[in-house]
mmCIF file with all atom_site columns, C-alpha atoms in Angstrom:
data_model
loop_
_atom_site.group_PDB
_atom_site.id
_atom_site.type_symbol
_atom_site.label_atom_id
_atom_site.label_alt_id
_atom_site.label_comp_id
_atom_site.label_asym_id
_atom_site.label_entity_id
_atom_site.label_seq_id
_atom_site.pdbx_PDB_ins_code
_atom_site.Cartn_x
_atom_site.Cartn_y
_atom_site.Cartn_z
_atom_site.occupancy
_atom_site.B_iso_or_equiv
_atom_site.pdbx_formal_charge
_atom_site.auth_seq_id
_atom_site.auth_comp_id
_atom_site.auth_asym_id
_atom_site.auth_atom_id
_atom_site.pdbx_PDB_model_num
ATOM 1   C CA . GLN G 1 1   ? 18.360  -2.601  1.356   1.00 0.00 ? 1   GLN G CA 1
ATOM 2   C CA . VAL G 1 2   ? 14.912  -2.196  2.859   1.00 0.00 ? 2   VAL G CA 1
ATOM 3   C CA . GLN G 1 3   ? 12.610  -5.151  2.253   1.00 0.00 ? 3   GLN G CA 1
ATOM 4   C CA . LEU G 1 4   ? 8.838   -4.902  2.131   1.00 0.00 ? 4   LEU G CA 1
ATOM 5   C CA . VAL G 1 5   ? 6.439   -7.787  2.620   1.00 0.00 ? 5   VAL G CA 1
ATOM 6   C CA . ASP G 1 6   ? 2.845   -7.061  1.747   1.00 0.00 ? 6   ASP G CA 1
ATOM 7   C CA . SER G 1 7   ? -0.084  -9.324  2.496   1.00 0.00 ? 7   SER G CA 1
ATOM 8   C CA . GLY G 1 8   ? -3.823  -9.449  3.060   1.00 0.00 ? 8   GLY G CA 1
ATOM 9   C CA . GLY G 1 9   ? -5.186  -9.721  -0.450  1.00 0.00 ? 9   GLY G CA 1
ATOM 10  C CA . ASP G 1 10  ? -8.098  -12.045 -1.054  1.00 0.00 ? 10  ASP G CA 1
ATOM 11  C CA . LEU G 1 11  ? -11.259 -12.699 -3.033  1.00 0.00 ? 11  LEU G CA 1
ATOM 12  C CA . VAL G 1 12  ? -14.177 -10.725 -1.614  1.00 0.00 ? 12  VAL G CA 1
ATOM 13  C CA . GLN G 1 13  ? -17.666 -9.821  -2.710  1.00 0.00 ? 13  GLN G CA 1
ATOM 14  C CA . ALA G 1 14  ? -18.593 -6.286  -3.663  1.00 0.00 ? 14  ALA G CA 1
ATOM 15  C CA . GLY G 1 15  ? -19.360 -4.261  -0.561  1.00 0.00 ? 15  GLY G CA 1
ATOM 16  C CA . GLY G 1 16  ? -16.933 -6.268  1.537   1.00 0.00 ? 16  GLY G CA 1
ATOM 17  C CA . SER G 1 17  ? -13.780 -5.234  3.335   1.00 0.00 ? 17  SER G CA 1
ATOM 18  C CA . LEU G 1 18  ? -10.137 -6.204  3.422   1.00 0.00 ? 18  LEU G CA 1
ATOM 19  C CA . ARG G 1 19  ? -7.095  -4.999  5.310   1.00 0.00 ? 19  ARG G CA 1
ATOM 20  C CA . LEU G 1 20  ? -3.710  -5.055  3.620   1.00 0.00 ? 20  LEU G CA 1
ATOM 21  C CA . SER G 1 21  ? -0.490  -5.015  5.613   1.00 0.00 ? 21  SER G CA 1
ATOM 22  C CA . CYS G 1 22  ? 3.039   -4.056  4.625   1.00 0.00 ? 22  CYS G CA 1
ATOM 23  C CA . ALA G 1 23  ? 5.974   -4.715  6.913   1.00 0.00 ? 23  ALA G CA 1
ATOM 24  C CA . ALA G 1 24  ? 9.308   -3.015  6.300   1.00 0.00 ? 24  ALA G CA 1
ATOM 25  C CA . SER G 1 25  ? 12.586  -4.492  7.501   1.00 0.00 ? 25  SER G CA 1
ATOM 26  C CA . GLY G 1 26  ? 16.204  -3.586  7.191   1.00 0.00 ? 26  GLY G CA 1
ATOM 27  C CA . THR G 1 27  ? 19.069  -1.941  9.041   1.00 0.00 ? 27  THR G CA 1
ATOM 28  C CA . SER G 1 28  ? 19.329  1.708   9.985   1.00 0.00 ? 28  SER G CA 1
ATOM 29  C CA . PHE G 1 29  ? 16.704  3.154   7.737   1.00 0.00 ? 29  PHE G CA 1
ATOM 30  C CA . SER G 1 30  ? 14.229  6.006   7.870   1.00 0.00 ? 30  SER G CA 1
ATOM 31  C CA . ILE G 1 31  ? 11.115  6.179   5.755   1.00 0.00 ? 31  ILE G CA 1
ATOM 32  C CA . SER G 1 32  ? 10.069  9.389   4.051   1.00 0.00 ? 32  SER G CA 1
ATOM 33  C CA . THR G 1 33  ? 6.994   8.044   2.287   1.00 0.00 ? 33  THR G CA 1
ATOM 34  C CA . ILE G 1 34  ? 5.183   4.728   2.440   1.00 0.00 ? 34  ILE G CA 1
ATOM 35  C CA . GLY G 1 35  ? 2.020   3.734   0.698   1.00 0.00 ? 35  GLY G CA 1
ATOM 36  C CA . TRP G 1 36  ? 0.085   1.570   -1.677  1.00 0.00 ? 36  TRP G CA 1
ATOM 37  C CA . TYR G 1 37  ? -0.145  1.378   -5.432  1.00 0.00 ? 37  TYR G CA 1
ATOM 38  C CA . ARG G 1 38  ? -2.265  -0.954  -7.529  1.00 0.00 ? 38  ARG G CA 1
ATOM 39  C CA . GLN G 1 39  ? -2.152  -2.337  -11.017 1.00 0.00 ? 39  GLN G CA 1
ATOM 40  C CA . ALA G 1 40  ? -5.126  -3.837  -12.771 1.00 0.00 ? 40  ALA G CA 1
ATOM 41  C CA . PRO G 1 41  ? -4.722  -6.029  -15.879 1.00 0.00 ? 41  PRO G CA 1
ATOM 42  C CA . GLY G 1 42  ? -3.903  -3.916  -18.914 1.00 0.00 ? 42  GLY G CA 1
ATOM 43  C CA . LYS G 1 43  ? -3.588  -0.739  -16.879 1.00 0.00 ? 43  LYS G CA 1
ATOM 44  C CA . GLN G 1 44  ? -0.716  1.299   -15.506 1.00 0.00 ? 44  GLN G CA 1
ATOM 45  C CA . ARG G 1 45  ? 0.230   1.145   -11.855 1.00 0.00 ? 45  ARG G CA 1
ATOM 46  C CA . GLU G 1 46  ? -1.520  3.909   -9.947  1.00 0.00 ? 46  GLU G CA 1
ATOM 47  C CA . LEU G 1 47  ? -1.197  5.462   -6.528  1.00 0.00 ? 47  LEU G CA 1
ATOM 48  C CA . VAL G 1 48  ? -3.899  4.407   -4.078  1.00 0.00 ? 48  VAL G CA 1
ATOM 49  C CA . SER G 1 49  ? -2.791  6.020   -0.839  1.00 0.00 ? 49  SER G CA 1
ATOM 50  C CA . ILE G 1 50  ? 0.358   7.318   0.784   1.00 0.00 ? 50  ILE G CA 1
ATOM 51  C CA . ILE G 1 51  ? 1.674   8.516   4.135   1.00 0.00 ? 51  ILE G CA 1
ATOM 52  C CA . ILE G 1 52  ? 4.338   11.195  4.073   1.00 0.00 ? 52  ILE G CA 1
ATOM 53  C CA . SER G 1 53  ? 6.743   11.686  6.963   1.00 0.00 ? 53  SER G CA 1
ATOM 54  C CA . GLY G 1 54  ? 4.926   13.782  9.535   1.00 0.00 ? 54  GLY G CA 1
ATOM 55  C CA . GLY G 1 55  ? 1.686   11.927  9.089   1.00 0.00 ? 55  GLY G CA 1
ATOM 56  C CA . TYR G 1 56  ? 0.212   13.620  6.024   1.00 0.00 ? 56  TYR G CA 1
ATOM 57  C CA . THR G 1 57  ? -1.950  11.220  4.033   1.00 0.00 ? 57  THR G CA 1
ATOM 58  C CA . ASN G 1 58  ? -3.198  11.319  0.481   1.00 0.00 ? 58  ASN G CA 1
ATOM 59  C CA . TYR G 1 59  ? -5.715  9.203   -1.394  1.00 0.00 ? 59  TYR G CA 1
ATOM 60  C CA . ALA G 1 60  ? -6.714  8.626   -4.977  1.00 0.00 ? 60  ALA G CA 1
ATOM 61  C CA . ASP G 1 61  ? -10.098 10.199  -5.673  1.00 0.00 ? 61  ASP G CA 1
ATOM 62  C CA . SER G 1 62  ? -11.517 6.775   -6.505  1.00 0.00 ? 62  SER G CA 1
ATOM 63  C CA . VAL G 1 63  ? -10.923 5.462   -2.975  1.00 0.00 ? 63  VAL G CA 1
ATOM 64  C CA . LYS G 1 64  ? -11.557 8.531   -0.820  1.00 0.00 ? 64  LYS G CA 1
ATOM 65  C CA . GLY G 1 65  ? -14.069 7.799   1.895   1.00 0.00 ? 65  GLY G CA 1
ATOM 66  C CA . ARG G 1 66  ? -13.671 4.030   1.459   1.00 0.00 ? 66  ARG G CA 1
ATOM 67  C CA . PHE G 1 67  ? -9.983  3.324   2.127   1.00 0.00 ? 67  PHE G CA 1
ATOM 68  C CA . THR G 1 68  ? -7.934  4.349   5.152   1.00 0.00 ? 68  THR G CA 1
ATOM 69  C CA . ILE G 1 69  ? -4.155  4.177   5.454   1.00 0.00 ? 69  ILE G CA 1
ATOM 70  C CA . THR G 1 70  ? -2.546  3.914   8.872   1.00 0.00 ? 70  THR G CA 1
ATOM 71  C CA . SER G 1 71  ? 0.890   3.097   10.184  1.00 0.00 ? 71  SER G CA 1
ATOM 72  C CA . ASP G 1 72  ? 2.432   1.507   13.237  1.00 0.00 ? 72  ASP G CA 1
ATOM 73  C CA . ASN G 1 73  ? 5.842   3.121   13.400  1.00 0.00 ? 73  ASN G CA 1
ATOM 74  C CA . ALA G 1 74  ? 7.025   0.834   16.188  1.00 0.00 ? 74  ALA G CA 1
ATOM 75  C CA . LYS G 1 75  ? 6.452   -2.144  13.901  1.00 0.00 ? 75  LYS G CA 1
ATOM 76  C CA . ASN G 1 76  ? 7.474   -0.379  10.661  1.00 0.00 ? 76  ASN G CA 1
ATOM 77  C CA . THR G 1 77  ? 4.165   -1.535  9.270   1.00 0.00 ? 77  THR G CA 1
ATOM 78  C CA . VAL G 1 78  ? 1.557   0.247   7.201   1.00 0.00 ? 78  VAL G CA 1
ATOM 79  C CA . TYR G 1 79  ? -2.022  -0.877  6.738   1.00 0.00 ? 79  TYR G CA 1
ATOM 80  C CA . LEU G 1 80  ? -4.677  -0.187  4.157   1.00 0.00 ? 80  LEU G CA 1
ATOM 81  C CA . GLN G 1 81  ? -8.217  -0.719  5.383   1.00 0.00 ? 81  GLN G CA 1
ATOM 82  C CA . MET G 1 82  ? -10.455 -1.111  2.362   1.00 0.00 ? 82  MET G CA 1
ATOM 83  C CA . ASN G 1 83  ? -14.205 -0.877  2.844   1.00 0.00 ? 83  ASN G CA 1
ATOM 84  C CA . SER G 1 84  ? -17.132 -0.870  0.436   1.00 0.00 ? 84  SER G CA 1
ATOM 85  C CA . LEU G 1 85  ? -15.019 -2.652  -2.134  1.00 0.00 ? 85  LEU G CA 1
ATOM 86  C CA . LYS G 1 86  ? -16.042 -2.491  -5.767  1.00 0.00 ? 86  LYS G CA 1
ATOM 87  C CA . PRO G 1 87  ? -15.171 -4.713  -8.737  1.00 0.00 ? 87  PRO G CA 1
ATOM 88  C CA . GLY G 1 88  ? -13.136 -1.782  -10.040 1.00 0.00 ? 88  GLY G CA 1
ATOM 89  C CA . ASP G 1 89  ? -10.818 -2.180  -7.060  1.00 0.00 ? 89  ASP G CA 1
ATOM 90  C CA . THR G 1 90  ? -9.642  -5.521  -8.406  1.00 0.00 ? 90  THR G CA 1
ATOM 91  C CA . ALA G 1 91  ? -5.881  -5.327  -8.901  1.00 0.00 ? 91  ALA G CA 1
ATOM 92  C CA . VAL G 1 92  ? -2.529  -6.385  -7.562  1.00 0.00 ? 92  VAL G CA 1
ATOM 93  C CA . TYR G 1 93  ? -1.700  -4.049  -4.694  1.00 0.00 ? 93  TYR G CA 1
ATOM 94  C CA . TYR G 1 94  ? 1.931   -3.131  -4.094  1.00 0.00 ? 94  TYR G CA 1
ATOM 95  C CA . CYS G 1 95  ? 3.478   -1.518  -1.061  1.00 0.00 ? 95  CYS G CA 1
ATOM 96  C CA . ASN G 1 96  ? 6.149   1.106   -1.732  1.00 0.00 ? 96  ASN G CA 1
ATOM 97  C CA . ALA G 1 97  ? 8.535   2.847   0.621   1.00 0.00 ? 97  ALA G CA 1
ATOM 98  C CA . ARG G 1 98  ? 11.129  5.542   -0.009  1.00 0.00 ? 98  ARG G CA 1
ATOM 99  C CA . GLY G 1 99  ? 13.678  6.995   2.343   1.00 0.00 ? 99  GLY G CA 1
ATOM 100 C CA . LEU G 1 100 ? 17.273  6.703   3.479   1.00 0.00 ? 100 LEU G CA 1
ATOM 101 C CA . ASP G 1 101 ? 19.310  3.759   4.667   1.00 0.00 ? 101 ASP G CA 1
ATOM 102 C CA . ARG G 1 102 ? 23.026  3.215   5.212   1.00 0.00 ? 102 ARG G CA 1
ATOM 103 C CA . LYS G 1 103 ? 23.635  3.106   1.463   1.00 0.00 ? 103 LYS G CA 1
ATOM 104 C CA . GLY G 1 104 ? 21.684  6.254   0.689   1.00 0.00 ? 104 GLY G CA 1
ATOM 105 C CA . VAL G 1 105 ? 18.295  6.740   -0.919  1.00 0.00 ? 105 VAL G CA 1
ATOM 106 C CA . PHE G 1 106 ? 16.133  3.656   -1.284  1.00 0.00 ? 106 PHE G CA 1
ATOM 107 C CA . ASP G 1 107 ? 12.935  3.004   -3.228  1.00 0.00 ? 107 ASP G CA 1
ATOM 108 C CA . SER G 1 108 ? 11.562  -0.417  -2.341  1.00 0.00 ? 108 SER G CA 1
ATOM 109 C CA . TRP G 1 109 ? 8.548   -2.393  -3.473  1.00 0.00 ? 109 TRP G CA 1
ATOM 110 C CA . GLY G 1 110 ? 6.699   -5.299  -1.976  1.00 0.00 ? 110 GLY G CA 1
ATOM 111 C CA . GLN G 1 111 ? 5.975   -8.402  -4.013  1.00 0.00 ? 111 GLN G CA 1
ATOM 112 C CA . GLY G 1 112 ? 2.314   -7.523  -4.446  1.00 0.00 ? 112 GLY G CA 1
ATOM 113 C CA . THR G 1 113 ? -0.899  -8.993  -3.102  1.00 0.00 ? 113 THR G CA 1
ATOM 114 C CA . GLN G 1 114 ? -3.926  -9.813  -5.236  1.00 0.00 ? 114 GLN G CA 1
ATOM 115 C CA . VAL G 1 115 ? -7.267  -8.233  -4.416  1.00 0.00 ? 115 VAL G CA 1
ATOM 116 C CA . THR G 1 116 ? -10.240 -9.562  -6.356  1.00 0.00 ? 116 THR G CA 1
ATOM 117 C CA . VAL G 1 117 ? -13.705 -8.111  -5.868  1.00 0.00 ? 117 VAL G CA 1
ATOM 118 C CA . SER G 1 118 ? -16.573 -10.095 -7.339  1.00 0.00 ? 118 SER G CA 1
ATOM 119 C CA . SER G 1 119 ? -19.875 -8.520  -8.321  1.00 0.00 ? 119 SER G CA 1
#
């Protein structure tokens, strides 16, 4: 089973920046997609940004131009640099990774990290 540990959430003022990190660990695994979702109170979880094997990236329209997803494959870590934060970005952010390990297909989630943007 692939484990994900996400971190970096904090309380920040509007216009500020944060960088989230997600570290994947496990045995003999390969990641097909890894990215970030978020869930605000009373709302459904939504995709924020994702990296697909080969380096293709995708972003939600609401964060394009403000958020950047990068990965360090040597460290099995993905980052989400969030700039020009808005109160609407307030949510719990979850890392998600999908791929193959020794047992087959996996779909793992981090525990979530709280991002709060004050106006």
